[in-house]
Tab-separated table of C-alpha atoms and ligand atoms in Angstrom:
chain	number	residue	atom	x	y	z
A	1	MET	CA	112.877	-25.765	-22.815
A	2	ASN	CA	112.190	-29.055	-21.044
A	3	LEU	CA	114.925	-30.326	-18.777
A	4	LEU	CA	115.195	-34.040	-18.002
A	5	VAL	CA	117.699	-35.603	-15.615
A	6	ALA	CA	118.617	-39.250	-16.138
A	7	SER	CA	117.885	-41.694	-13.323
A	8	PRO	CA	120.016	-43.221	-11.984
A	9	THR	CA	122.902	-40.920	-12.706
A	10	GLY	CA	125.993	-39.495	-11.015
A	11	LEU	CA	128.061	-40.996	-8.227
A	12	CYS	CA	127.969	-44.764	-8.057
A	13	PHE	CA	127.912	-46.626	-4.758
A	14	GLY	CA	131.647	-47.403	-4.808
A	15	VAL	CA	132.911	-43.903	-5.521
A	16	ARG	CA	130.421	-42.295	-3.107
A	17	ARG	CA	131.619	-44.697	-0.402
A	18	ALA	CA	135.315	-44.057	-1.154
A	19	ILE	CA	134.930	-40.267	-1.211
A	20	GLY	CA	133.073	-40.452	2.115
A	21	GLN	CA	135.979	-42.451	3.593
A	22	LEU	CA	138.450	-39.931	2.202
A	23	GLU	CA	136.513	-36.951	3.601
A	24	ASP	CA	136.416	-38.656	7.019
A	25	ALA	CA	140.199	-39.186	6.862
A	26	LEU	CA	140.804	-35.553	5.846
A	27	THR	CA	138.656	-34.368	8.760
A	28	LYS	CA	140.264	-36.724	11.285
A	29	TYR	CA	143.929	-36.659	10.203
A	30	GLY	CA	144.389	-33.661	7.870
A	31	THR	CA	146.826	-34.242	5.007
A	32	THR	CA	146.068	-37.537	3.286
A	33	TYR	CA	148.034	-39.079	0.406
A	34	SER	CA	146.014	-40.773	-2.318
A	35	LEU	CA	147.616	-43.331	-4.579
A	36	GLY	CA	146.516	-41.799	-7.882
A	37	SER	CA	143.544	-39.480	-8.272
A	38	PRO	CA	140.674	-40.632	-5.980
A	39	ILE	CA	138.008	-39.724	-8.525
A	40	HIS	CA	138.099	-39.051	-12.262
A	41	ASN	CA	136.670	-35.595	-11.838
A	42	PRO	CA	138.950	-32.516	-11.774
A	43	PRO	CA	136.555	-30.085	-9.977
A	44	GLU	CA	136.001	-32.629	-7.180
A	45	VAL	CA	139.757	-33.264	-6.887
A	46	GLU	CA	140.296	-29.482	-6.558
A	47	ARG	CA	137.723	-29.376	-3.717
A	48	LEU	CA	139.391	-32.290	-1.899
A	49	ALA	CA	142.857	-30.776	-2.396
A	50	ASP	CA	141.645	-27.686	-0.501
A	51	LEU	CA	140.810	-30.032	2.409
A	52	GLY	CA	144.337	-31.530	2.450
A	53	LEU	CA	144.362	-34.203	-0.272
A	54	ARG	CA	147.752	-34.849	-1.854
A	55	LEU	CA	148.197	-37.052	-4.925
A	56	VAL	CA	151.124	-39.452	-5.322
A	57	GLU	CA	151.917	-41.895	-8.095
A	58	ARG	CA	153.519	-44.719	-6.107
A	59	ALA	CA	153.334	-46.149	-2.609
A	60	SER	CA	157.003	-45.204	-2.185
A	61	ASP	CA	156.001	-41.514	-2.593
A	62	VAL	CA	153.919	-41.595	0.620
A	63	PRO	CA	155.976	-40.135	3.500
A	64	GLU	CA	156.789	-42.592	6.303
A	65	GLY	CA	154.032	-42.627	8.942
A	66	ALA	CA	151.610	-40.506	6.869
A	67	VAL	CA	147.943	-41.254	6.095
A	68	ALA	CA	147.454	-43.109	2.793
A	69	PHE	CA	144.272	-43.625	0.805
A	70	ILE	CA	143.501	-46.349	-1.773
A	71	ARG	CA	140.857	-45.222	-4.254
A	72	ALA	CA	137.744	-47.125	-5.416
A	73	HIS	CA	139.665	-48.608	-8.375
A	74	GLY	CA	141.838	-50.525	-5.912
A	75	ALA	CA	145.568	-51.161	-6.142
A	76	PRO	CA	147.815	-54.143	-6.836
A	77	HIS	CA	148.526	-56.460	-3.921
A	78	ALA	CA	152.177	-55.360	-3.756
A	79	GLU	CA	151.160	-51.709	-3.301
A	80	HIS	CA	148.831	-52.632	-0.413
A	81	ASP	CA	151.763	-54.404	1.240
A	82	GLU	CA	154.110	-51.473	0.697
A	83	LEU	CA	151.579	-48.980	2.074
A	84	ASN	CA	150.898	-51.134	5.122
A	85	ALA	CA	154.623	-51.200	5.835
A	86	ARG	CA	155.181	-47.510	5.198
A	87	ALA	CA	152.114	-45.437	6.132
A	88	GLY	CA	150.868	-44.722	9.659
A	89	VAL	CA	147.239	-45.249	8.585
A	90	VAL	CA	145.891	-46.869	5.407
A	91	VAL	CA	142.308	-46.045	4.418
A	92	ASP	CA	141.197	-48.635	1.864
A	93	GLY	CA	138.495	-47.206	-0.415
A	94	THR	CA	138.568	-50.154	-2.844
A	95	CYS	CA	135.012	-50.651	-4.118
A	96	PRO	CA	133.648	-54.012	-2.916
A	97	PHE	CA	132.744	-54.874	-6.539
A	98	VAL	CA	136.315	-54.217	-7.691
A	99	ARG	CA	137.488	-56.361	-4.786
A	100	ILE	CA	135.303	-59.197	-6.102
A	101	ALA	CA	136.987	-58.914	-9.545
A	102	GLN	CA	140.414	-59.061	-7.826
A	103	GLU	CA	139.362	-62.157	-5.852
A	104	ARG	CA	137.969	-63.837	-8.988
A	105	ALA	CA	141.279	-63.248	-10.749
A	106	GLU	CA	143.181	-64.772	-7.824
A	107	SER	CA	140.925	-67.821	-7.711
A	108	LEU	CA	141.143	-68.409	-11.477
A	109	VAL	CA	144.935	-68.460	-11.240
A	110	ARG	CA	144.760	-70.926	-8.336
A	111	GLU	CA	142.524	-73.170	-10.448
A	112	GLY	CA	145.051	-73.138	-13.287
A	113	TYR	CA	143.287	-70.884	-15.812
A	114	LEU	CA	145.000	-68.403	-18.096
A	115	VAL	CA	143.203	-65.208	-17.027
A	116	VAL	CA	141.707	-62.974	-19.718
A	117	VAL	CA	140.628	-59.505	-18.593
A	118	LEU	CA	138.334	-57.481	-20.841
A	119	GLY	CA	139.317	-53.848	-20.332
A	120	ASP	CA	141.811	-51.078	-20.834
A	121	SER	CA	145.294	-52.261	-19.857
A	122	ARG	CA	146.298	-48.715	-18.822
A	123	HIS	CA	143.327	-48.246	-16.493
A	124	PRO	CA	144.227	-48.350	-12.770
A	125	GLU	CA	141.428	-50.805	-11.995
A	126	VAL	CA	142.816	-53.259	-14.565
A	127	ARG	CA	146.376	-52.747	-13.318
A	128	GLY	CA	145.075	-53.442	-9.815
A	129	ILE	CA	143.368	-56.669	-10.936
A	130	LEU	CA	146.515	-57.780	-12.775
A	131	GLY	CA	148.405	-57.229	-9.520
A	132	TYR	CA	146.422	-60.133	-8.051
A	133	ILE	CA	147.360	-62.521	-10.852
A	134	ASP	CA	150.406	-64.530	-9.972
A	135	GLY	CA	150.735	-66.221	-13.349
A	136	GLU	CA	149.838	-65.813	-16.996
A	137	SER	CA	147.203	-63.302	-18.072
A	138	MET	CA	146.156	-61.172	-20.996
A	139	VAL	CA	144.154	-57.984	-21.318
A	140	VAL	CA	141.967	-57.515	-24.380
A	141	SER	CA	140.003	-54.421	-25.332
A	142	SER	CA	137.467	-56.315	-27.489
A	143	ALA	CA	136.774	-59.606	-29.246
A	144	ASP	CA	138.716	-58.226	-32.231
A	145	ASP	CA	141.955	-58.663	-30.256
A	146	ILE	CA	141.584	-62.457	-30.535
A	147	GLY	CA	143.233	-63.795	-33.681
A	148	ASP	CA	141.257	-66.223	-35.873
A	149	ASP	CA	143.936	-68.907	-35.553
A	150	ALA	CA	144.485	-68.478	-31.771
A	151	ARG	CA	144.358	-71.692	-29.704
A	152	TYR	CA	144.118	-71.788	-25.900
A	153	GLY	CA	143.791	-74.422	-23.216
A	154	ARG	CA	141.855	-73.341	-20.102
A	155	LEU	CA	140.705	-69.729	-20.105
A	156	GLY	CA	139.253	-67.798	-17.176
A	157	VAL	CA	137.495	-64.627	-18.326
A	158	LEU	CA	136.447	-61.584	-16.329
A	159	SER	CA	135.946	-57.901	-17.026
A	160	GLN	CA	136.859	-54.427	-15.876
A	161	THR	CA	133.724	-53.349	-13.994
A	162	THR	CA	132.879	-50.511	-16.399
A	163	GLN	CA	132.854	-52.479	-19.676
A	164	MET	CA	129.682	-53.048	-21.698
A	165	GLU	CA	127.999	-56.447	-21.301
A	166	THR	CA	127.627	-56.716	-25.079
A	167	ALA	CA	131.436	-56.508	-25.377
A	168	LEU	CA	131.902	-59.266	-22.780
A	169	ALA	CA	129.332	-61.460	-24.553
A	170	ALA	CA	131.083	-60.914	-27.911
A	171	LEU	CA	134.459	-61.781	-26.389
A	172	VAL	CA	133.157	-64.967	-24.792
A	173	ALA	CA	131.415	-65.996	-28.038
A	174	LYS	CA	134.718	-65.639	-29.873
A	175	LEU	CA	136.877	-67.326	-27.242
A	176	VAL	CA	134.601	-70.306	-26.820
A	177	VAL	CA	135.620	-71.708	-30.217
A	178	HIS	CA	139.335	-71.156	-29.538
A	179	ALA	CA	139.652	-72.677	-26.048
A	180	GLY	CA	139.538	-76.182	-24.633
A	181	GLU	CA	137.698	-74.919	-21.555
A	182	ILE	CA	136.350	-71.528	-20.602
A	183	LYS	CA	135.144	-70.188	-17.264
A	184	VAL	CA	133.506	-66.749	-17.215
A	185	TYR	CA	132.796	-64.346	-14.388
A	186	ASN	CA	130.635	-61.368	-15.259
A	187	THR	CA	132.307	-58.754	-13.053
A	188	ILE	CA	130.606	-55.811	-14.758
A	189	CYS	CA	128.904	-53.741	-12.086
A	190	ARG	CA	125.153	-52.956	-12.061
A	191	ALA	CA	125.842	-49.261	-11.415
A	192	THR	CA	127.462	-49.047	-14.818
A	193	ILE	CA	124.722	-51.007	-16.565
A	194	GLU	CA	121.934	-48.975	-14.919
A	195	ARG	CA	123.551	-45.688	-15.964
A	196	GLN	CA	123.947	-46.988	-19.508
A	197	GLU	CA	120.288	-48.053	-19.612
A	198	SER	CA	119.100	-44.692	-18.287
A	199	ILE	CA	121.010	-42.846	-21.011
A	200	ARG	CA	119.505	-45.123	-23.680
A	201	ARG	CA	115.989	-44.316	-22.398
A	202	MET	CA	116.736	-40.608	-22.221
A	203	SER	CA	118.272	-40.411	-25.710
A	204	ALA	CA	114.873	-41.200	-27.228
A	205	LEU	CA	113.207	-38.329	-25.368
A	206	VAL	CA	115.470	-35.300	-25.900
A	207	ASP	CA	116.844	-33.074	-28.671
A	208	GLY	CA	120.238	-32.820	-27.015
A	209	LEU	CA	122.077	-34.502	-24.178
A	210	ILE	CA	124.682	-33.056	-21.826
A	211	VAL	CA	126.948	-35.671	-20.269
A	212	LEU	CA	128.697	-34.297	-17.192
A	213	GLY	CA	131.889	-36.005	-16.079
A	214	GLY	CA	135.672	-36.079	-16.133
A	215	LYS	CA	137.325	-36.447	-19.533
A	216	ASP	CA	139.505	-39.197	-18.013
A	217	SER	CA	136.492	-41.111	-16.639
A	218	ALA	CA	136.037	-44.396	-18.521
A	219	ASN	CA	132.401	-44.830	-17.500
A	220	THR	CA	131.529	-41.251	-18.530
A	221	GLY	CA	133.173	-41.882	-21.909
A	222	LYS	CA	130.987	-44.961	-22.370
A	223	LEU	CA	127.832	-42.875	-21.719
A	224	VAL	CA	128.923	-40.427	-24.418
A	225	GLU	CA	129.662	-43.305	-26.806
A	226	ILE	CA	126.187	-44.805	-26.267
A	227	ALA	CA	124.405	-41.461	-26.721
A	228	GLU	CA	126.324	-40.686	-29.909
A	229	SER	CA	125.672	-44.170	-31.297
A	230	LEU	CA	121.938	-43.481	-30.842
A	231	GLY	CA	122.250	-40.312	-32.911
A	232	VAL	CA	121.442	-37.767	-30.196
A	233	SER	CA	123.417	-34.502	-30.249
A	234	THR	CA	125.748	-34.852	-27.259
A	235	LEU	CA	127.862	-32.373	-25.299
A	236	TRP	CA	130.517	-33.763	-22.896
A	237	ILE	CA	131.565	-31.258	-20.235
A	238	GLU	CA	133.356	-31.422	-16.877
A	239	ARG	CA	131.616	-28.401	-15.304
A	240	SER	CA	128.719	-26.070	-16.067
A	241	ALA	CA	131.046	-23.227	-17.157
A	242	GLU	CA	131.889	-25.280	-20.261
A	243	ILE	CA	128.312	-25.290	-21.644
A	244	ASP	CA	128.150	-24.168	-25.256
A	245	TRP	CA	125.019	-22.013	-25.056
A	246	GLY	CA	124.836	-21.861	-28.863
A	247	TRP	CA	124.472	-25.660	-28.863
A	248	ALA	CA	121.671	-25.448	-26.298
A	249	SER	CA	119.652	-22.705	-27.969
A	250	GLY	CA	116.689	-23.820	-30.059
A	251	LYS	CA	116.505	-27.251	-28.446
A	252	GLY	CA	113.031	-28.026	-27.078
A	253	SER	CA	114.257	-30.563	-24.576
A	254	ILE	CA	117.675	-31.188	-23.078
A	255	GLY	CA	118.713	-34.187	-21.025
A	256	VAL	CA	121.402	-34.262	-18.360
A	257	ALA	CA	123.303	-37.399	-17.419
A	258	ALA	CA	126.426	-37.736	-15.308
A	259	GLY	CA	129.182	-40.300	-15.040
A	260	GLY	CA	129.610	-42.505	-11.997
A	261	SER	CA	132.348	-40.209	-10.672
A	262	THR	CA	130.433	-36.916	-10.893
A	263	PRO	CA	129.450	-35.534	-7.470
A	264	ASP	CA	125.969	-34.187	-6.716
A	265	TRP	CA	127.134	-30.586	-6.287
A	266	LEU	CA	128.328	-30.434	-9.917
A	267	ILE	CA	125.050	-31.911	-11.219
A	268	ASN	CA	123.024	-29.439	-9.128
A	269	ASP	CA	125.146	-26.551	-10.380
A	270	LEU	CA	124.529	-27.572	-14.011
A	271	THR	CA	120.786	-28.206	-13.671
A	272	GLY	CA	120.415	-24.907	-11.741
A	273	LYS	CA	121.957	-22.985	-14.651
A	274	LEU	CA	119.842	-24.841	-17.226
A	275	LYS	CA	116.661	-24.147	-15.245
A	276	ARG	CA	117.482	-20.434	-15.210
A	277	LEU	CA	117.932	-20.628	-19.009
B	1	SF4	S1	131.313	-48.386	-11.111
B	1	SF4	FE1	130.686	-50.120	-9.841
B	1	SF4	S2	132.596	-51.225	-9.465
B	1	SF4	FE2	133.191	-49.196	-10.153
B	1	SF4	S3	133.404	-48.000	-8.272
B	1	SF4	FE3	131.304	-47.721	-8.976
B	1	SF4	S4	130.093	-49.251	-7.861
B	1	SF4	FE4	132.248	-49.847	-7.763
């Protein structure tokens, strides 16, 4: 069996940076409270919990004077303020690219645009971006959310960083005929695009593809969606113990790709087992 590993794959710049900051905080201060899960990857969260990570839902759940951590997805402005007032130390792991999307949203509001965010309204990154919009906004999951008879004045469009560029282009193409003015920021991050391109290349070369990543990871889900749309037999697992060996048997070549929140040690564990096979 041939084994191919997608390139690039695995941890993106922003999550690698944030997890490094979190590990430093755990080493320096011990118990550290993260506002939501720091990474959409259960095995990695288990490892960090052993080092002293504690998960909380709201800033008000962080004990007074404790160490607080903001994950790569960022947090609404109000939660930053509450943490700064409450925690002894705040470690801000917001990815610089997410920060740019937050700043774009703020500036669009200042310029008087109705902000349209392409993304999943329940996703923490989108909720964080919305927290920087002091005014009207709407979140759409695709161009299909725009009614044929909708009419808008000035629209400012941006995207959750993990969306597909084709979806943003389709949304803008639809909005442009319904708005008096439209201003667009492409806030989709290159890490996402590069991982999507690498899985497209790999899908043409293998009989089966294993996508390694958390089931709650939006960018991992997109990789699976792309692979399946290209007709390659795809297995989505969170850790190597979940491999269906019956699925793997008889395949001449298997590809491995990982979401942007999958740490190296999980990828190495999976490829090690496949090599032994
Ligand atoms: S996918 Fe891009 S924007 Fe999101 S955390 Fe990673 S580097 Fe940052």
